[in-house]
XYZ file of C-alpha atoms in Angstrom:
384
model
C -21.674 -7.287 12.480
C -22.835 -10.764 13.183
C -25.620 -11.270 15.710
C -24.518 -12.973 18.932
C -25.789 -16.436 19.714
C -25.161 -18.117 22.984
C -25.484 -21.313 25.028
C -26.469 -20.282 28.540
C -26.574 -21.752 31.996
C -28.846 -20.101 34.561
C -27.262 -19.408 37.943
C -27.882 -21.450 41.095
C -29.963 -19.525 43.584
C -28.106 -19.093 46.829
C -29.371 -16.732 49.507
C -31.357 -13.811 48.236
C -29.354 -13.396 45.053
C -28.064 -15.607 42.278
C -24.389 -15.666 43.073
C -23.207 -17.197 39.800
C -22.104 -14.346 37.561
C -22.062 -14.293 33.772
C -19.368 -16.609 32.429
C -18.468 -17.597 28.897
C -18.413 -21.403 28.601
C -17.886 -21.653 24.843
C -17.585 -19.048 22.116
C -17.077 -19.359 18.386
C -17.950 -16.974 15.540
C -16.550 -19.445 12.968
C -14.254 -16.686 11.670
C -11.763 -19.229 10.314
C -10.297 -19.635 6.867
C -12.458 -21.829 4.626
C -11.901 -25.514 5.149
C -12.780 -28.539 7.279
C -13.949 -27.361 10.700
C -11.893 -29.815 12.705
C -8.741 -28.674 10.880
C -9.192 -24.878 10.773
C -10.460 -24.587 14.395
C -7.159 -25.882 15.823
C -8.813 -28.770 17.532
C -11.608 -26.801 19.185
C -14.181 -28.828 17.292
C -13.858 -32.595 17.223
C -15.321 -35.286 15.019
C -17.558 -37.775 16.894
C -19.404 -39.458 14.015
C -19.297 -39.703 10.226
C -17.474 -41.047 7.226
C -14.680 -38.538 6.828
C -16.657 -36.330 4.373
C -16.033 -33.286 6.577
C -18.022 -30.385 8.026
C -16.929 -27.158 6.405
C -16.487 -23.462 7.204
C -17.379 -21.148 4.374
C -17.186 -17.387 4.452
C -17.082 -17.190 8.264
C -20.056 -19.465 8.751
C -20.420 -23.129 9.601
C -22.032 -25.055 6.734
C -24.218 -27.952 8.038
C -24.719 -29.853 4.764
C -27.205 -32.686 4.560
C -25.288 -34.340 1.677
C -22.341 -34.993 4.040
C -22.186 -37.119 7.126
C -19.539 -35.877 9.565
C -20.784 -34.616 12.938
C -18.717 -32.367 15.243
C -18.808 -31.196 18.873
C -17.093 -28.651 21.121
C -16.658 -28.925 24.896
C -18.629 -26.855 27.378
C -16.659 -25.770 30.399
C -17.976 -26.708 33.816
C -19.656 -29.956 32.761
C -21.099 -32.452 33.135
C -24.566 -31.033 33.521
C -26.705 -33.929 34.725
C -29.626 -34.558 37.144
C -27.529 -33.468 40.077
C -26.261 -30.248 38.329
C -26.325 -27.100 40.427
C -27.635 -25.081 37.467
C -31.377 -24.890 36.776
C -31.219 -25.009 32.986
C -29.028 -24.884 29.891
C -29.834 -22.510 27.045
C -28.495 -23.116 23.502
C -28.801 -20.256 21.047
C -27.478 -19.896 17.543
C -28.256 -18.149 14.245
C -29.273 -20.069 11.139
C -29.697 -19.303 7.434
C -31.105 -22.111 5.302
C -29.722 -22.074 1.704
C -31.178 -25.429 0.557
C -34.507 -26.673 1.786
C -34.743 -29.957 3.787
C -37.157 -32.794 3.093
C -40.601 -32.947 4.653
C -39.605 -34.922 7.774
C -36.138 -33.409 7.704
C -33.649 -34.365 10.417
C -32.026 -32.863 13.541
C -28.900 -30.784 12.962
C -27.995 -29.411 16.401
C -28.123 -30.841 19.914
C -26.509 -31.063 23.308
C -24.412 -34.176 23.902
C -22.846 -36.281 26.628
C -19.523 -38.112 26.375
C -21.138 -40.940 24.435
C -24.337 -41.115 22.331
C -26.719 -39.343 24.699
C -28.139 -36.526 22.553
C -30.584 -34.039 24.128
C -32.560 -30.966 23.005
C -32.434 -32.022 19.391
C -33.287 -29.232 16.934
C -34.830 -30.363 13.629
C -35.281 -28.735 10.242
C -38.025 -29.917 7.827
C -40.821 -28.726 5.597
C -43.636 -30.681 7.181
C -46.605 -28.299 7.744
C -44.849 -25.362 6.088
C -46.083 -23.402 3.112
C -44.536 -24.068 -0.291
C -40.970 -22.812 -0.413
C -40.700 -22.495 3.387
C -39.479 -24.700 6.228
C -39.974 -25.105 9.954
C -37.930 -25.954 13.008
C -38.771 -28.793 15.322
C -37.692 -30.207 18.626
C -37.317 -33.453 20.576
C -36.010 -34.077 24.064
C -34.108 -37.204 23.082
C -35.970 -38.865 20.215
C -34.407 -39.187 16.785
C -37.715 -38.116 15.218
C -39.337 -34.732 15.735
C -41.769 -34.422 18.618
C -43.121 -30.871 18.013
C -42.829 -28.291 15.225
C -42.536 -24.572 15.950
C -45.697 -23.054 14.402
C -44.028 -20.537 12.092
C -43.057 -20.690 8.443
C -39.439 -19.720 7.906
C -37.895 -18.536 4.620
C -34.655 -19.582 2.905
C -31.749 -17.097 2.996
C -33.266 -15.222 5.986
C -31.304 -15.304 9.274
C -33.194 -16.444 12.367
C -32.062 -16.744 16.028
C -32.855 -20.074 17.585
C -32.996 -20.541 21.371
C -33.280 -23.919 23.122
C -33.709 -24.491 26.831
C -32.758 -27.851 28.354
C -33.410 -28.710 32.014
C -30.708 -31.151 33.222
C -32.822 -32.419 36.084
C -35.786 -33.509 33.883
C -34.439 -33.792 30.331
C -37.188 -31.474 29.041
C -36.349 -28.998 26.273
C -38.064 -25.895 24.827
C -37.597 -24.043 21.508
C -37.973 -20.391 20.530
C -37.424 -18.611 17.207
C -36.399 -14.939 17.342
C -37.648 -14.486 20.969
C -37.926 -11.134 22.627
C -37.515 -12.780 26.036
C -38.216 -16.051 27.824
C -41.978 -15.408 27.835
C -42.100 -15.233 24.003
C -43.879 -17.903 21.980
C -42.224 -21.300 22.431
C -42.853 -25.049 22.078
C -41.864 -27.730 24.571
C -41.129 -31.324 23.636
C -42.999 -34.080 25.440
C -41.145 -37.236 24.365
C -39.478 -39.222 27.191
C -35.797 -38.564 27.838
C -33.811 -39.237 30.974
C -31.183 -36.830 32.227
C -27.604 -37.379 31.087
C -24.225 -35.714 31.665
C -24.177 -32.939 29.083
C -20.633 -31.900 28.283
C -20.682 -30.756 24.626
C -22.642 -28.863 21.983
C -22.808 -30.553 18.587
C -23.840 -30.028 14.961
C -25.008 -32.953 12.824
C -25.099 -33.576 9.045
C -27.560 -36.121 7.737
C -29.625 -36.886 4.683
C -32.805 -34.787 4.449
C -31.351 -31.833 6.314
C -30.769 -29.482 3.387
C -28.066 -26.905 3.960
C -28.081 -24.792 7.118
C -25.515 -22.020 7.620
C -24.755 -21.454 11.285
C -23.167 -18.390 12.823
C -21.975 -16.914 16.130
C -22.063 -19.472 18.967
C -21.388 -18.369 22.527
C -21.821 -20.027 25.938
C -22.972 -17.799 28.787
C -25.161 -17.816 31.897
C -28.332 -15.699 31.373
C -31.023 -15.279 28.816
C -30.197 -11.565 28.633
C -26.747 -12.546 27.340
C -28.466 -14.139 24.332
C -30.896 -11.280 23.654
C -29.434 -8.145 25.312
C -32.626 -6.187 24.786
C -34.509 -8.713 26.973
C -32.609 -7.622 30.113
C -35.105 -6.600 32.710
C -37.954 -8.485 30.965
C -37.089 -12.104 31.903
C -39.223 -13.111 34.907
C -38.179 -16.074 37.060
C -38.911 -19.552 35.718
C -38.897 -22.499 38.121
C -36.981 -25.550 36.780
C -36.961 -27.709 39.920
C -39.954 -27.825 42.259
C -39.870 -28.789 45.991
C -41.062 -32.346 46.569
C -43.416 -33.853 49.186
C -41.473 -35.416 52.053
C -42.107 -37.809 54.953
C -39.832 -37.620 57.952
C -39.625 -38.981 61.523
C -39.713 -36.623 64.430
C -36.377 -35.198 65.515
C -34.714 -35.560 62.096
C -33.694 -32.949 59.502
C -35.526 -32.404 56.208
C -34.904 -30.094 53.253
C -36.866 -28.633 50.326
C -35.243 -27.284 47.181
C -36.331 -24.939 44.369
C -34.293 -23.863 41.351
C -35.116 -21.035 38.948
C -33.836 -18.952 36.071
C -34.481 -15.355 35.153
C -32.861 -11.907 35.248
C -30.497 -11.434 38.125
C -30.768 -10.744 40.972
C -33.335 -13.404 41.927
C -34.938 -13.367 45.385
C -36.556 -16.180 47.372
C -38.797 -16.385 50.436
C -40.155 -19.679 51.807
C -43.627 -19.821 53.369
C -45.345 -22.326 55.674
C -49.013 -23.262 55.239
C -49.590 -20.682 52.461
C -48.899 -17.330 54.064
C -46.581 -17.676 57.046
C -43.033 -16.645 56.139
C -40.285 -18.897 57.398
C -37.871 -16.580 59.186
C -34.473 -16.370 57.478
C -35.507 -18.786 54.683
C -34.233 -16.877 51.668
C -32.069 -19.547 50.039
C -33.050 -21.947 47.293
C -32.711 -24.749 49.855
C -34.962 -24.737 52.907
C -33.530 -26.838 55.801
C -35.685 -27.743 58.820
C -33.878 -29.341 61.756
C -35.192 -31.331 64.763
C -38.634 -31.690 63.048
C -41.685 -31.964 65.265
C -45.310 -32.715 64.491
C -46.188 -29.009 64.828
C -44.028 -28.364 61.724
C -46.109 -30.631 59.495
C -47.872 -28.892 56.648
C -47.083 -27.270 53.302
C -44.031 -25.302 52.323
C -43.609 -23.278 49.130
C -41.180 -20.645 47.758
C -42.038 -17.244 46.333
C -39.442 -16.359 43.708
C -39.147 -12.932 42.195
C -36.964 -10.457 40.360
C -37.449 -7.016 38.737
C -39.418 -8.624 35.865
C -42.003 -10.646 37.797
C -42.835 -13.101 40.513
C -43.777 -16.788 40.582
C -44.690 -19.406 43.184
C -43.410 -22.941 43.526
C -45.717 -25.838 44.136
C -46.868 -26.459 47.706
C -44.767 -29.336 49.055
C -46.354 -31.391 51.834
C -44.300 -32.261 54.923
C -45.601 -35.288 56.838
C -44.084 -35.856 60.265
C -44.526 -39.382 61.666
C -43.636 -41.223 64.841
C -41.293 -44.184 64.574
C -39.305 -45.399 61.606
C -40.184 -44.647 57.909
C -39.454 -47.527 55.478
C -37.154 -46.664 52.572
C -38.526 -45.508 49.252
C -36.708 -44.817 45.981
C -36.934 -41.091 45.001
C -34.638 -41.168 41.952
C -33.901 -44.264 39.896
C -30.421 -44.953 38.538
C -30.146 -43.965 34.886
C -28.990 -46.077 31.937
C -25.397 -45.445 30.871
C -23.692 -46.174 27.550
C -19.929 -46.608 27.824
C -17.006 -47.977 25.779
C -15.048 -50.975 26.972
C -12.771 -50.092 29.874
C -14.456 -46.823 30.695
C -15.543 -46.094 34.283
C -19.255 -45.506 34.878
C -21.273 -44.366 37.875
C -24.812 -45.131 38.964
C -26.651 -43.074 41.570
C -29.935 -43.822 43.327
C -31.992 -41.453 45.453
C -33.724 -42.809 48.551
C -35.769 -41.554 51.452
C -36.600 -43.031 54.815
C -35.438 -43.108 58.365
C -31.647 -43.243 58.659
C -29.370 -44.991 58.552
C -30.121 -46.201 55.046
C -28.224 -49.246 53.696
C -27.598 -49.842 50.022
C -27.044 -53.089 48.090
C -26.282 -53.149 44.372
C -26.873 -56.085 42.040
C -25.775 -56.914 38.489
C -28.172 -58.916 36.250
C -28.028 -60.288 32.750
C -29.586 -57.788 30.311
C -33.110 -58.749 29.419
C -33.471 -61.258 32.268
C -33.863 -61.274 36.012
C -30.843 -63.567 36.466
C -28.399 -62.189 39.045
C -24.753 -62.321 38.064
C -21.663 -61.746 40.135
C -23.404 -61.941 43.520
C -24.590 -59.148 45.779
C -22.572 -55.963 46.189
C -23.341 -55.741 49.899
C -23.143 -52.796 52.252
C -22.396 -54.849 55.298
C -19.315 -52.744 56.116
C -21.062 -49.475 55.368
C -18.681 -48.643 52.491
C -21.243 -48.746 49.715
C -23.743 -45.935 49.412
C -26.229 -44.346 47.004
C -23.526 -44.078 44.316
C -21.901 -47.167 42.864
């Protein structure tokens, strides 16, 4: 029986429990007749790059061959998973068996993907730093060159389970090899990568990649779905921390925390270190009609049967009068084909009402083109 490998999405914390139940987003054991993947999978896998050389299924496994150049992807249900996603993290897991060694620097052969050329959580294969006859796996958040190698020699013709975590809100990814649970040895990439709207999982063929046989791909919602024996041993892991906030008296303010781990996950918010906020057991803490007496720090304690963790202490500053606007989240770069619709979103804080104006400039200059997209009628907001 083939080992199960899965791409996972941790559930959004709502109330005391994580209400999102296990759900299969994508599943493929590559149990097709031998042939070109895009043909034998009845359209489940699609070509997004290459020269027509094909990506092949052989003996019930996907053959990712560095001598060929076609790259294929399959859709994840429920996407896109971007900076505003309601899920704390994506987990990609799959089994590999290398039958031909890569070059020293190697190349990436698996990754998450948006609708264009935004590739995230790139998994590399190469021999750099490995003993003779062995190879290693590497990782990058978004770079086309490896950022960090997993510190373990791997052997050809041996099957390994690879797990990758990607946080949509930050673009940061983490890699495990044969993990027991989420606390097992891992490496985290540090190269810069902005969040993008993840909608697909992809495999890539490129020179230097050797030959990697891939098996059993599944999309689910918990780490325990990937490694069933880890159930009960996956403590909570915070993916989104509450942020410091300034607010005027009388207004409403909110703090948010997001976390993964074995379900059910519980939350309790605290004020000034050890005073529990009554009824505050959701991942979002909302404070209404704020007064100066409510200024101070707020943090969440998050726990499940496997452990407990604390969020950072977020500072609430309550001021009299109006607070000038500040940008909290910058709009992200978007790559699109001609005629395609695109969307830009900016996050801002300050005393309401906030007005928004959008400008278009010539790339590489500060020259404004097309005039000012004004909000004089109040019909333009943080999303354009």
